[in-house]
Amino acid sequence: MATLQVKNLTKNFGPTQVLKQINIDISDGEFLVLLGPSGCGKSTLLNIIAGLETVNEGEVRINDHVVNKVEPKDRNIAMVFQSYALYPSMTVRDNILFGLKQRKTPQEEMENSLQHFSKMLKVDHLLQRKPGQLSGGQRQRVAMGRALVRKPEVFLFDEPLSNLDAKLRVEMRHEIKKLHEQLGTTMIYVTHDQVEAMSLATRIAVMDEGIVQQIDSPEVVYDRPESVFVADFVGSPSINMIPGKLVVEGSLVAVVPDAQSSLKIPVSGYEFREAPRSGTGVLLGVRPECLMPQSSSEQTEFQLSLPVSLIELTGHEQNITFNFYGAEIVSRLPRGNQLKVGDVVPLNIDLGGVSIFDSTSRKRI
């Protein structure tokens, strides 16, 4: 078990600064996911924690000990790579035990660990095979087994599921979640897949351009994003962004969309971080599930009627695109809604679920 701290960490590759003053505190037993697009610096940060990259400034602490100059093998960290990194000429058994043999672990202890973790990962019947005879999912289980038998204080996962097909990704995600619940070990997981992040993490650190944009629980990151980037990156379909201006008239606060100046969307119940001012340029963020058809008997605070321009079936749900005065907004609805392209649908916006961002700073207000 371990705590881990990243303090004021900066990393440059030549003249390019890829990590900028990163600060993260990771609690004992936490599952932290580093989420962001390709090139945001998340894998570089993971490599620095593992000791595979040096830092230009800042510290990495494990259990309050600075490990900047500690060799990777001495950090008691295990890493699972995207490419599996198995030895093709070795059997599954030898791949799993390789690290323990290098440490000259007693034979009985190795055998006990092998039997325990190979059964846990459901590869105990594959021990005599070689990696070339395994599926992608089986190889990833073997790579995880090789990490587990070492009983490290921290597990690092570098996009371990990106080489698997969609069905296997779901299965392996389920296995990793169960693994964390069984072991309670501190885990740091890198991915660009927001579904993986939401389903696995106890906390998510959303990164962009070498900066941690927000770090919080999956629920807070989704419901209260700190920036337009976080709001747009987390969620599928993406959040609807309606540009407009704030209007303050006594106790009434509303967003007037740029696309339709006669429309006022009331947001008086929104928790502004400072007193709202008329004329402030804003982006009103509306999650697709917050845009719902309105029944004829329903009385709501805000009513809107829009034509359907596109219908996409995703299985048990459908994504409905509406024409919003020349722009598009998307709603996520159950499949049972019998809508057709061209239908004009009365809609209700769940105003309790909206986010408002300053259009200049693109930060939550």
GROMACS .gro file of C-alpha atoms in nm:
model
  365
    1MET     CA    1   0.000   0.000   0.000
    2ALA     CA    2   0.127   0.349  -0.078
    3THR     CA    3   0.053   0.717  -0.105
    4LEU     CA    4   0.198   0.907  -0.397
    5GLN     CA    5   0.259   1.278  -0.448
    6VAL     CA    6   0.356   1.472  -0.758
    7LYS     CA    7   0.469   1.822  -0.659
    8ASN     CA    8   0.536   2.115  -0.895
    9LEU     CA    9   0.648   1.875  -1.166
   10THR     CA   10   0.774   2.013  -1.497
   11LYS     CA   11   0.910   1.817  -1.793
   12ASN     CA   12   1.067   1.949  -2.111
   13PHE     CA   13   1.161   1.769  -2.430
   14GLY     CA   14   1.409   2.012  -2.579
   15PRO     CA   15   1.238   2.353  -2.605
   16THR     CA   16   0.890   2.197  -2.567
   17GLN     CA   17   0.735   2.196  -2.221
   18VAL     CA   18   0.515   1.885  -2.206
   19LEU     CA   19   0.425   1.897  -1.835
   20LYS     CA   20   0.362   2.228  -1.658
   21GLN     CA   21   0.366   2.247  -1.279
   22ILE     CA   22   0.173   1.925  -1.213
   23ASN     CA   23   0.046   1.875  -0.856
   24ILE     CA   24  -0.141   1.557  -0.763
   25ASP     CA   25  -0.187   1.383  -0.427
   26ILE     CA   26  -0.289   1.018  -0.452
   27SER     CA   27  -0.423   0.845  -0.142
   28ASP     CA   28  -0.343   0.492  -0.029
   29GLY     CA   29  -0.563   0.247  -0.223
   30GLU     CA   30  -0.695   0.508  -0.465
   31PHE     CA   31  -0.765   0.438  -0.833
   32LEU     CA   32  -0.662   0.755  -1.017
   33VAL     CA   33  -0.721   0.780  -1.392
   34LEU     CA   34  -0.516   1.024  -1.603
   35LEU     CA   35  -0.755   1.116  -1.883
   36GLY     CA   36  -0.687   1.330  -2.187
   37PRO     CA   37  -0.628   1.339  -2.564
   38SER     CA   38  -0.314   1.211  -2.734
   39GLY     CA   39  -0.019   1.437  -2.668
   40CYS     CA   40  -0.155   1.590  -2.345
   41GLY     CA   41   0.134   1.451  -2.134
   42LYS     CA   42  -0.045   1.175  -1.943
   43SER     CA   43   0.188   0.890  -2.051
   44THR     CA   44   0.493   1.109  -1.989
   45LEU     CA   45   0.368   1.170  -1.633
   46LEU     CA   46   0.317   0.796  -1.582
   47ASN     CA   47   0.671   0.724  -1.711
   48ILE     CA   48   0.814   0.980  -1.468
   49ILE     CA   49   0.631   0.813  -1.178
   50ALA     CA   50   0.772   0.479  -1.294
   51GLY     CA   51   1.124   0.621  -1.321
   52LEU     CA   52   1.147   0.575  -1.696
   53GLU     CA   53   1.175   0.952  -1.752
   54THR     CA   54   1.361   1.219  -1.558
   55VAL     CA   55   1.211   1.552  -1.446
   56ASN     CA   56   1.329   1.907  -1.503
   57GLU     CA   57   1.165   2.045  -1.190
   58GLY     CA   58   0.957   1.911  -0.904
   59GLU     CA   59   0.934   1.592  -0.703
   60VAL     CA   60   0.774   1.250  -0.705
   61ARG     CA   61   0.716   1.110  -0.356
   62ILE     CA   62   0.611   0.757  -0.265
   63ASN     CA   63   0.512   0.718   0.100
   64ASP     CA   64   0.661   1.066   0.153
   65HIS     CA   65   1.004   0.961   0.020
   66VAL     CA   66   1.141   1.153  -0.278
   67VAL     CA   67   1.215   0.899  -0.554
   68ASN     CA   68   1.337   1.128  -0.834
   69LYS     CA   69   1.677   0.957  -0.837
   70VAL     CA   70   1.562   0.609  -0.734
   71GLU     CA   71   1.599   0.343  -1.006
   72PRO     CA   72   1.272   0.200  -1.146
   73LYS     CA   73   1.347  -0.147  -1.005
   74ASP     CA   74   1.380  -0.001  -0.655
   75ARG     CA   75   1.052   0.195  -0.648
   76ASN     CA   76   0.834  -0.111  -0.579
   77ILE     CA   77   0.612  -0.015  -0.872
   78ALA     CA   78   0.471  -0.247  -1.139
   79MET     CA   79   0.369  -0.126  -1.483
   80VAL     CA   80   0.133  -0.281  -1.739
   81PHE     CA   81   0.202  -0.157  -2.091
   82GLN     CA   82  -0.024  -0.106  -2.391
   83SER     CA   83   0.191  -0.347  -2.594
   84TYR     CA   84   0.189  -0.623  -2.324
   85ALA     CA   85   0.576  -0.640  -2.340
   86LEU     CA   86   0.584  -1.019  -2.299
   87TYR     CA   87   0.887  -1.230  -2.391
   88PRO     CA   88   0.775  -1.426  -2.701
   89SER     CA   89   1.016  -1.716  -2.646
   90MET     CA   90   0.901  -1.778  -2.287
   91THR     CA   91   0.595  -1.963  -2.168
   92VAL     CA   92   0.320  -1.785  -1.980
   93ARG     CA   93   0.456  -1.936  -1.660
   94ASP     CA   94   0.806  -1.801  -1.719
   95ASN     CA   95   0.675  -1.459  -1.824
   96ILE     CA   96   0.477  -1.426  -1.503
   97LEU     CA   97   0.765  -1.541  -1.283
   98PHE     CA   98   1.041  -1.353  -1.464
   99GLY     CA   99   1.059  -1.062  -1.218
  100LEU     CA  100   1.051  -1.290  -0.914
  101LYS     CA  101   1.332  -1.503  -1.054
  102GLN     CA  102   1.543  -1.191  -1.110
  103ARG     CA  103   1.493  -1.109  -0.742
  104LYS     CA  104   1.590  -1.466  -0.644
  105THR     CA  105   1.255  -1.522  -0.472
  106PRO     CA  106   1.227  -1.862  -0.296
  107GLN     CA  107   1.071  -2.130  -0.517
  108GLU     CA  108   0.779  -2.204  -0.284
  109GLU     CA  109   0.684  -1.837  -0.265
  110MET     CA  110   0.697  -1.810  -0.645
  111GLU     CA  111   0.474  -2.113  -0.690
  112ASN     CA  112   0.219  -1.987  -0.439
  113SER     CA  113   0.204  -1.648  -0.608
  114LEU     CA  114   0.180  -1.806  -0.952
  115GLN     CA  115  -0.110  -2.032  -0.855
  116HIS     CA  116  -0.295  -1.756  -0.670
  117PHE     CA  117  -0.279  -1.488  -0.938
  118SER     CA  118  -0.306  -1.714  -1.243
  119LYS     CA  119  -0.637  -1.844  -1.105
  120MET     CA  120  -0.753  -1.491  -1.020
  121LEU     CA  121  -0.683  -1.380  -1.378
  122LYS     CA  122  -0.813  -1.703  -1.535
  123VAL     CA  123  -0.487  -1.794  -1.711
  124ASP     CA  124  -0.398  -2.096  -1.496
  125HIS     CA  125  -0.480  -2.328  -1.789
  126LEU     CA  126  -0.246  -2.135  -2.021
  127LEU     CA  127   0.078  -2.159  -1.824
  128GLN     CA  128   0.260  -2.379  -2.077
  129ARG     CA  129   0.164  -2.174  -2.382
  130LYS     CA  130   0.370  -1.896  -2.539
  131PRO     CA  131   0.238  -1.541  -2.602
  132GLY     CA  132   0.199  -1.606  -2.976
  133GLN     CA  133  -0.063  -1.872  -2.895
  134LEU     CA  134  -0.278  -1.634  -2.690
  135SER     CA  135  -0.552  -1.384  -2.773
  136GLY     CA  136  -0.509  -1.014  -2.697
  137GLY     CA  137  -0.716  -1.039  -2.382
  138GLN     CA  138  -0.518  -1.340  -2.259
  139ARG     CA  139  -0.188  -1.161  -2.321
  140GLN     CA  140  -0.306  -0.863  -2.123
  141ARG     CA  141  -0.406  -1.091  -1.834
  142VAL     CA  142  -0.058  -1.245  -1.841
  143ALA     CA  143   0.099  -0.898  -1.837
  144MET     CA  144  -0.116  -0.812  -1.537
  145GLY     CA  145  -0.020  -1.140  -1.369
  146ARG     CA  146   0.350  -1.059  -1.412
  147ALA     CA  147   0.287  -0.728  -1.235
  148LEU     CA  148   0.069  -0.877  -0.960
  149VAL     CA  149   0.306  -1.151  -0.844
  150ARG     CA  150   0.559  -0.888  -0.743
  151LYS     CA  151   0.305  -0.746  -0.493
  152PRO     CA  152   0.403  -0.385  -0.565
  153GLU     CA  153   0.291  -0.081  -0.368
  154VAL     CA  154   0.168   0.101  -0.681
  155PHE     CA  155   0.028  -0.031  -1.012
  156LEU     CA  156   0.069   0.177  -1.326
  157PHE     CA  157  -0.143   0.106  -1.636
  158ASP     CA  158  -0.051   0.273  -1.967
  159GLU     CA  159  -0.359   0.245  -2.194
  160PRO     CA  160  -0.368  -0.134  -2.138
  161LEU     CA  161  -0.694  -0.194  -2.328
  162SER     CA  162  -0.643   0.015  -2.641
  163ASN     CA  163  -0.527  -0.284  -2.851
  164LEU     CA  164  -0.837  -0.491  -2.770
  165ASP     CA  165  -1.168  -0.503  -2.955
  166ALA     CA  166  -1.476  -0.340  -2.803
  167LYS     CA  167  -1.615  -0.654  -2.634
  168LEU     CA  168  -1.279  -0.749  -2.482
  169ARG     CA  169  -1.226  -0.393  -2.357
  170VAL     CA  170  -1.550  -0.412  -2.161
  171GLU     CA  171  -1.456  -0.753  -2.017
  172MET     CA  172  -1.105  -0.645  -1.919
  173ARG     CA  173  -1.232  -0.319  -1.771
  174HIS     CA  174  -1.461  -0.528  -1.552
  175GLU     CA  175  -1.166  -0.749  -1.446
  176ILE     CA  176  -0.945  -0.451  -1.359
  177LYS     CA  177  -1.224  -0.299  -1.150
  178LYS     CA  178  -1.269  -0.626  -0.960
  179LEU     CA  179  -0.893  -0.654  -0.917
  180HIS     CA  180  -0.873  -0.315  -0.751
  181GLU     CA  181  -1.162  -0.397  -0.519
  182GLN     CA  182  -0.998  -0.726  -0.419
  183LEU     CA  183  -0.645  -0.593  -0.368
  184GLY     CA  184  -0.706  -0.234  -0.257
  185THR     CA  185  -0.372  -0.135  -0.408
  186THR     CA  186  -0.296   0.217  -0.527
  187MET     CA  187  -0.346   0.228  -0.904
  188ILE     CA  188  -0.276   0.495  -1.167
  189TYR     CA  189  -0.431   0.436  -1.506
  190VAL     CA  190  -0.373   0.629  -1.830
  191THR     CA  191  -0.643   0.641  -2.099
  192HIS     CA  192  -0.800   0.867  -2.360
  193ASP     CA  193  -1.129   0.674  -2.327
  194GLN     CA  194  -1.369   0.866  -2.103
  195VAL     CA  195  -1.593   0.559  -2.054
  196GLU     CA  196  -1.295   0.370  -1.906
  197ALA     CA  197  -1.216   0.667  -1.685
  198MET     CA  198  -1.573   0.709  -1.557
  199SER     CA  199  -1.624   0.339  -1.485
  200LEU     CA  200  -1.286   0.265  -1.319
  201ALA     CA  201  -1.173   0.573  -1.130
  202THR     CA  202  -1.220   0.684  -0.773
  203ARG     CA  203  -1.085   1.016  -0.905
  204ILE     CA  204  -1.012   1.145  -1.255
  205ALA     CA  205  -0.736   1.392  -1.348
  206VAL     CA  206  -0.833   1.546  -1.682
  207MET     CA  207  -0.524   1.669  -1.867
  208ASP     CA  208  -0.472   1.894  -2.168
  209GLU     CA  209  -0.154   2.049  -2.306
  210GLY     CA  210   0.053   1.939  -2.007
  211ILE     CA  211  -0.184   2.086  -1.747
  212VAL     CA  212  -0.425   1.914  -1.507
  213GLN     CA  213  -0.751   2.087  -1.598
  214GLN     CA  214  -0.955   1.925  -1.321
  215ILE     CA  215  -0.911   1.648  -1.067
  216ASP     CA  216  -1.213   1.513  -0.882
  217SER     CA  217  -1.454   1.221  -0.856
  218PRO     CA  218  -1.612   1.099  -1.183
  219GLU     CA  219  -1.948   1.238  -1.073
  220VAL     CA  220  -1.814   1.589  -1.009
  221VAL     CA  221  -1.606   1.593  -1.328
  222TYR     CA  222  -1.917   1.500  -1.528
  223ASP     CA  223  -2.176   1.712  -1.346
  224ARG     CA  224  -1.964   2.018  -1.262
  225PRO     CA  225  -1.684   2.048  -1.521
  226GLU     CA  226  -1.440   2.330  -1.448
  227SER     CA  227  -1.383   2.428  -1.812
  228VAL     CA  228  -1.525   2.397  -2.161
  229PHE     CA  229  -1.248   2.148  -2.241
  230VAL     CA  230  -1.343   1.914  -1.953
  231ALA     CA  231  -1.715   1.946  -2.028
  232ASP     CA  232  -1.662   1.865  -2.395
  233PHE     CA  233  -1.407   1.584  -2.347
  234VAL     CA  234  -1.604   1.392  -2.083
  235GLY     CA  235  -1.938   1.259  -2.204
  236SER     CA  236  -2.073   1.086  -2.512
  237PRO     CA  237  -2.245   1.236  -2.704
  238SER     CA  238  -2.057   1.556  -2.623
  239ILE     CA  239  -2.219   1.830  -2.419
  240ASN     CA  240  -2.424   2.085  -2.613
  241MET     CA  241  -2.270   2.433  -2.601
  242ILE     CA  242  -2.509   2.723  -2.663
  243PRO     CA  243  -2.329   3.059  -2.702
  244GLY     CA  244  -2.512   3.362  -2.567
  245LYS     CA  245  -2.515   3.645  -2.315
  246LEU     CA  246  -2.634   3.679  -1.958
  247VAL     CA  247  -2.933   3.901  -1.884
  248VAL     CA  248  -3.000   4.006  -1.524
  249GLU     CA  249  -3.342   4.161  -1.453
  250GLY     CA  250  -3.403   4.184  -1.080
  251SER     CA  251  -3.417   3.827  -0.947
  252LEU     CA  252  -3.433   3.682  -1.298
  253VAL     CA  253  -3.107   3.563  -1.455
  254ALA     CA  254  -3.129   3.422  -1.807
  255VAL     CA  255  -2.910   3.322  -2.099
  256VAL     CA  256  -3.011   3.479  -2.431
  257PRO     CA  257  -2.871   3.262  -2.713
  258ASP     CA  258  -2.683   3.439  -2.991
  259ALA     CA  259  -2.881   3.234  -3.243
  260GLN     CA  260  -3.222   3.357  -3.118
  261SER     CA  261  -3.220   3.685  -2.928
  262SER     CA  262  -3.593   3.666  -2.847
  263LEU     CA  263  -3.536   3.349  -2.640
  264LYS     CA  264  -3.454   3.367  -2.269
  265ILE     CA  265  -3.336   3.050  -2.095
  266PRO     CA  266  -3.383   3.108  -1.718
  267VAL     CA  267  -3.083   3.009  -1.504
  268SER     CA  268  -3.170   3.185  -1.175
  269GLY     CA  269  -3.128   2.857  -0.986
  270TYR     CA  270  -2.771   2.810  -1.111
  271GLU     CA  271  -2.496   2.840  -0.845
  272PHE     CA  272  -2.285   3.124  -0.984
  273ARG     CA  273  -1.941   3.163  -0.828
  274GLU     CA  274  -1.974   3.541  -0.836
  275ALA     CA  275  -2.264   3.777  -0.895
  276PRO     CA  276  -2.382   3.742  -1.258
  277ARG     CA  277  -2.358   4.056  -1.473
  278SER     CA  278  -2.572   4.147  -1.772
  279GLY     CA  279  -2.390   4.135  -2.103
  280THR     CA  280  -2.137   3.871  -2.000
  281GLY     CA  281  -2.064   3.642  -2.293
  282VAL     CA  282  -2.126   3.282  -2.191
  283LEU     CA  283  -2.149   2.925  -2.316
  284LEU     CA  284  -2.447   2.733  -2.176
  285GLY     CA  285  -2.358   2.365  -2.144
  286VAL     CA  286  -2.648   2.120  -2.165
  287ARG     CA  287  -2.583   1.746  -2.141
  288PRO     CA  288  -2.780   1.540  -2.398
  289GLU     CA  289  -2.973   1.361  -2.123
  290CYS     CA  290  -3.087   1.701  -1.986
  291LEU     CA  291  -3.280   1.772  -2.307
  292MET     CA  292  -3.604   1.573  -2.296
  293PRO     CA  293  -3.936   1.566  -2.488
  294GLN     CA  294  -4.214   1.733  -2.294
  295SER     CA  295  -4.553   1.570  -2.246
  296SER     CA  296  -4.866   1.776  -2.319
  297SER     CA  297  -4.967   1.773  -1.950
  298GLU     CA  298  -4.623   1.867  -1.818
  299GLN     CA  299  -4.567   2.217  -1.678
  300THR     CA  300  -4.203   2.321  -1.668
  301GLU     CA  301  -4.000   2.632  -1.603
  302PHE     CA  302  -3.880   2.649  -1.962
  303GLN     CA  303  -4.035   2.524  -2.285
  304LEU     CA  304  -3.877   2.494  -2.628
  305SER     CA  305  -3.994   2.343  -2.958
  306LEU     CA  306  -3.738   2.231  -3.215
  307PRO     CA  307  -3.743   2.022  -3.538
  308VAL     CA  308  -3.568   1.684  -3.555
  309SER     CA  309  -3.285   1.681  -3.813
  310LEU     CA  310  -3.115   1.343  -3.747
  311ILE     CA  311  -3.182   1.019  -3.557
  312GLU     CA  312  -2.899   0.778  -3.463
  313LEU     CA  313  -2.975   0.443  -3.300
  314THR     CA  314  -2.707   0.328  -3.053
  315GLY     CA  315  -2.878   0.013  -2.920
  316HIS     CA  316  -3.105   0.069  -2.622
  317GLU     CA  317  -3.085   0.446  -2.678
  318GLN     CA  318  -3.104   0.690  -2.966
  319ASN     CA  319  -2.930   1.021  -3.019
  320ILE     CA  320  -3.169   1.282  -3.160
  321THR     CA  321  -3.021   1.590  -3.327
  322PHE     CA  322  -3.241   1.900  -3.329
  323ASN     CA  323  -3.207   2.212  -3.539
  324PHE     CA  324  -3.148   2.494  -3.290
  325TYR     CA  325  -3.195   2.808  -3.501
  326GLY     CA  326  -2.930   2.708  -3.754
  327ALA     CA  327  -2.707   2.520  -3.509
  328GLU     CA  328  -2.740   2.164  -3.375
  329ILE     CA  329  -2.808   2.027  -3.029
  330VAL     CA  330  -2.829   1.659  -2.938
  331SER     CA  331  -3.058   1.473  -2.700
  332ARG     CA  332  -3.008   1.118  -2.571
  333LEU     CA  333  -3.340   0.937  -2.543
  334PRO     CA  334  -3.472   0.585  -2.483
  335ARG     CA  335  -3.534   0.390  -2.802
  336GLY     CA  336  -3.911   0.386  -2.749
  337ASN     CA  337  -3.958   0.747  -2.858
  338GLN     CA  338  -4.129   0.730  -3.199
  339LEU     CA  339  -3.978   1.041  -3.354
  340LYS     CA  340  -3.914   1.108  -3.722
  341VAL     CA  341  -3.692   1.354  -3.904
  342GLY     CA  342  -3.890   1.676  -3.951
  343ASP     CA  343  -4.106   1.636  -3.639
  344VAL     CA  344  -4.127   1.953  -3.430
  345VAL     CA  345  -4.089   1.836  -3.070
  346PRO     CA  346  -4.170   2.026  -2.749
  347LEU     CA  347  -3.863   1.999  -2.528
  348ASN     CA  348  -3.775   2.053  -2.165
  349ILE     CA  349  -3.422   2.149  -2.055
  350ASP     CA  350  -3.335   2.021  -1.710
  351LEU     CA  351  -3.202   2.354  -1.584
  352GLY     CA  352  -3.065   2.191  -1.269
  353GLY     CA  353  -2.811   2.003  -1.480
  354VAL     CA  354  -2.665   2.286  -1.688
  355SER     CA  355  -2.314   2.433  -1.669
  356ILE     CA  356  -2.225   2.792  -1.759
  357PHE     CA  357  -1.882   2.902  -1.882
  358ASP     CA  358  -1.732   3.242  -1.954
  359SER     CA  359  -1.694   3.261  -2.333
  360THR     CA  360  -1.354   3.437  -2.303
  361SER     CA  361  -1.179   3.240  -2.028
  362ARG     CA  362  -1.379   2.924  -2.107
  363LYS     CA  363  -1.389   2.853  -1.732
  364ARG     CA  364  -1.693   2.769  -1.519
  365ILE     CA  365  -1.860   3.074  -1.366
   0.00000   0.00000   0.00000
